[in-house]
Tab-separated table of C-alpha atoms in Angstrom:
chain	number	residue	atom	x	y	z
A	11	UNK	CA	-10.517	142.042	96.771
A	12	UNK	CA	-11.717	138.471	95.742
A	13	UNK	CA	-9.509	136.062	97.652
A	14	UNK	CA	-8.472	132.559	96.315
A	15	UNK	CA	-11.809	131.008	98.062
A	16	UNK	CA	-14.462	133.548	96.206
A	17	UNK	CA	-14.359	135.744	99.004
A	18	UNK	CA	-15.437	138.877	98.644
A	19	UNK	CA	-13.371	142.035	101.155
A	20	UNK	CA	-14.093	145.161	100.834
A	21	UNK	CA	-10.829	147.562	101.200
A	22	UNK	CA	-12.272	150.896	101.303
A	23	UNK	CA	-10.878	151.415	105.257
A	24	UNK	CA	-7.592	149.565	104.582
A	25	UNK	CA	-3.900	150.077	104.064
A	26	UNK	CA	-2.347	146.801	102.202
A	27	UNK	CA	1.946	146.559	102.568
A	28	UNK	CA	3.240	144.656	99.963
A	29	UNK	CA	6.414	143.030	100.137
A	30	UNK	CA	9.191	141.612	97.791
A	31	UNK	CA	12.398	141.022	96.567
A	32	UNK	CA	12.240	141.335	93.223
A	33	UNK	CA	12.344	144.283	91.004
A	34	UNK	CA	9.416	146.735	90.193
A	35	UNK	CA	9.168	145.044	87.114
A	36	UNK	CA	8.798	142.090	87.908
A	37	UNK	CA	6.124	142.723	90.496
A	38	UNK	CA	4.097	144.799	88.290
A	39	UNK	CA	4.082	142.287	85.759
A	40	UNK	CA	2.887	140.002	88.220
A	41	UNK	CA	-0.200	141.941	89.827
A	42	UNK	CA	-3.077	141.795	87.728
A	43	UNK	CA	-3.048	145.874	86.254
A	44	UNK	CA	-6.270	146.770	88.226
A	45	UNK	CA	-4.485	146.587	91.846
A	46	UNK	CA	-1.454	147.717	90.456
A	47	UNK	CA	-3.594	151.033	89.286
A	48	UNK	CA	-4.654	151.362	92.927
A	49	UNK	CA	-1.891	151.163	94.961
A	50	UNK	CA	-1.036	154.714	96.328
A	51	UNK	CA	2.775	154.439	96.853
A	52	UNK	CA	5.496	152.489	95.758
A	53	UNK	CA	8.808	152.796	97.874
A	54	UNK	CA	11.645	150.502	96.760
A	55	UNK	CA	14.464	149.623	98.999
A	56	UNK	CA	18.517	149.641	98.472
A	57	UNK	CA	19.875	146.333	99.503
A	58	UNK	CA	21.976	146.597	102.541
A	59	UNK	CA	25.757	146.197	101.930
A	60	UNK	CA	28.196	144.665	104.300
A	61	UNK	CA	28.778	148.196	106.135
A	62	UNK	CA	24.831	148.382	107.499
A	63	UNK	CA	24.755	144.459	108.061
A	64	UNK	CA	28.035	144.581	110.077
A	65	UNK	CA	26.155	147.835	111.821
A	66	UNK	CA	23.016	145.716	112.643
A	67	UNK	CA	25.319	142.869	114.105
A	68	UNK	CA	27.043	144.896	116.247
A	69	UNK	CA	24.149	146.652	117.312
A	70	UNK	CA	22.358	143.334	118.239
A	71	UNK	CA	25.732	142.473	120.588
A	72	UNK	CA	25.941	145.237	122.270
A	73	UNK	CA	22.293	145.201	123.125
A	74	UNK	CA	22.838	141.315	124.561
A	75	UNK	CA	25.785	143.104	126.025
A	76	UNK	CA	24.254	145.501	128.236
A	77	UNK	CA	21.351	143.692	128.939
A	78	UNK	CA	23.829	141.009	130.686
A	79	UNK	CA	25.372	144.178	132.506
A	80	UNK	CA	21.945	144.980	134.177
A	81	UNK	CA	21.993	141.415	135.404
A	82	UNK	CA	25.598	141.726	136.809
A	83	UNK	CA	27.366	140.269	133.695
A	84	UNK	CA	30.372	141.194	131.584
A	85	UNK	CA	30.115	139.610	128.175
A	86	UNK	CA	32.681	140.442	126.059
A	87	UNK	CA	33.057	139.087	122.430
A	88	UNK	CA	36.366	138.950	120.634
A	89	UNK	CA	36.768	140.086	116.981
A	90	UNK	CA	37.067	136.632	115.429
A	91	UNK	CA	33.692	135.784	116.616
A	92	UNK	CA	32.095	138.904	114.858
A	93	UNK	CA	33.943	137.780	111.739
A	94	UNK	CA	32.686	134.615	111.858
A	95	UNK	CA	29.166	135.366	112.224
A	96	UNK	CA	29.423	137.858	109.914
A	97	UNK	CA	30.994	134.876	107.412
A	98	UNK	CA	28.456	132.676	108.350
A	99	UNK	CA	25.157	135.355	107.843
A	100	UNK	CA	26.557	138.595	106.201
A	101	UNK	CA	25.102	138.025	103.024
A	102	UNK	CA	23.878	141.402	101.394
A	103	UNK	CA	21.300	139.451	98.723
A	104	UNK	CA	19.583	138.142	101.573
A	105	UNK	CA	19.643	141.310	104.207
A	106	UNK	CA	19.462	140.850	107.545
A	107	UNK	CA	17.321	137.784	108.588
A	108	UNK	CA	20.123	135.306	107.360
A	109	UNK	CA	22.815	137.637	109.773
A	110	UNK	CA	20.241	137.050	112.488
A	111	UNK	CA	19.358	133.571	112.058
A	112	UNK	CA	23.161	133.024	112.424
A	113	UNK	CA	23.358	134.756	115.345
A	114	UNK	CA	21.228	132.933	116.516
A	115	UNK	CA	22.305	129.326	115.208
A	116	UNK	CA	26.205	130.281	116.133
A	117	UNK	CA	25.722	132.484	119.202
A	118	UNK	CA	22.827	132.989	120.809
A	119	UNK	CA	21.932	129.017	121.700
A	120	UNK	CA	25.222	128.817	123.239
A	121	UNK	CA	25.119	131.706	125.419
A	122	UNK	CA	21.855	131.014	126.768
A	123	UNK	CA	23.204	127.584	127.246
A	124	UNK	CA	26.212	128.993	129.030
A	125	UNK	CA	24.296	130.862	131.024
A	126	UNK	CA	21.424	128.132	132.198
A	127	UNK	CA	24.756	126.110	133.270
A	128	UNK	CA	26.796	128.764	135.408
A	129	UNK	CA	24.251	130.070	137.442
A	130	UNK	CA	26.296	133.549	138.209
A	131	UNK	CA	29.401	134.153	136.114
A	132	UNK	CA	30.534	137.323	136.452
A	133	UNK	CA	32.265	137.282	132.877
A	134	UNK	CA	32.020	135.707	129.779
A	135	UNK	CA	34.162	135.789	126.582
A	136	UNK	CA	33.141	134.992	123.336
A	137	UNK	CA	35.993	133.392	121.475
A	138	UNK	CA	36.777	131.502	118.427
A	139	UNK	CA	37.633	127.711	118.995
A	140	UNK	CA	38.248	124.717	116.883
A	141	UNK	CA	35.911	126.610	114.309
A	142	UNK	CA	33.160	127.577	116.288
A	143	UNK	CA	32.042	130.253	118.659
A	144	UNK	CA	32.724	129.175	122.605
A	145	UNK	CA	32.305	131.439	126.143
A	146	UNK	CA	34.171	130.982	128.735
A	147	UNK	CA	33.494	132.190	132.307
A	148	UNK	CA	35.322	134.256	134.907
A	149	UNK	CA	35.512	130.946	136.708
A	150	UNK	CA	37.024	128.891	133.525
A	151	UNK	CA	39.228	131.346	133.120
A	152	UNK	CA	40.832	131.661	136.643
A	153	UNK	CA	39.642	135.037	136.843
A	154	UNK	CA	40.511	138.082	134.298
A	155	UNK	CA	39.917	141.286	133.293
């Protein structure tokens, strides 16, 4: 392989993964017919519909979930909040990163902010306010279950 530079890499001990979002076609038509000749495999990959993304975010949540539980913390998240992130992210063209970037963007930074400013709440609930994801505390909240 002859990178951009002159380069010269030998490949005979290697396994190259290549990525991409287009179509077969348009990748072969865009890899000089020598390397496309020596690649091995080819797997292509279904895009994921709203079913596996919604799986993914839930997945994600209830692994924040019970790692809070380990520390001594109930989060709970209410339903509008998975909507809305999966509104905000859930976009099957793109997969998963953009569902995970807005779980992070939406929920994440305010949870860890949450819970940098109440040292030990007990409980926290994920709601939807004004338009945007909020958490109260056990403590905001008088106390609930």
């Amino acid at each position: 392989l002859d990178s951009a530079g002159g380069h010269r890499a030998a490949l005979e001990h290697t396994a190259l993964v290549l990525a991409s979002h287009e179509a077969d076609a348009v990748v072969r038509g865009a890899l000089p017919a020598e390397l496309w000749q020596q690649l091995d495999a080819v797997a292509e990959f279904s895009a994921l519909d709203e079913l596996h993304l919604r799986e993914i975010l839930e997945r994600r949540l209830r692994g924040w979930t019970e790692d809070l539980a380990q520390q001594g913390v109930e989060l709970h998240v209410d339903q509008a909040v998975t909507e809305h992130l999966m509104a905000a992210g859930g976009d099957p063209a793109h997969g998963a990163r953009t569902l995970l970037r807005a779980v992070d963007r939406f929920f994440l930074r305010g949870l860890r902010e949450v819970l940098r400013e109440d040292a030990a709440p007990r409980q926290l609930l994920a709601v939807m306010r004004h338009g945007e994801i909020g958490f109260l505390s056990d403590e905001a909240l008088g106390g609930w279950t």
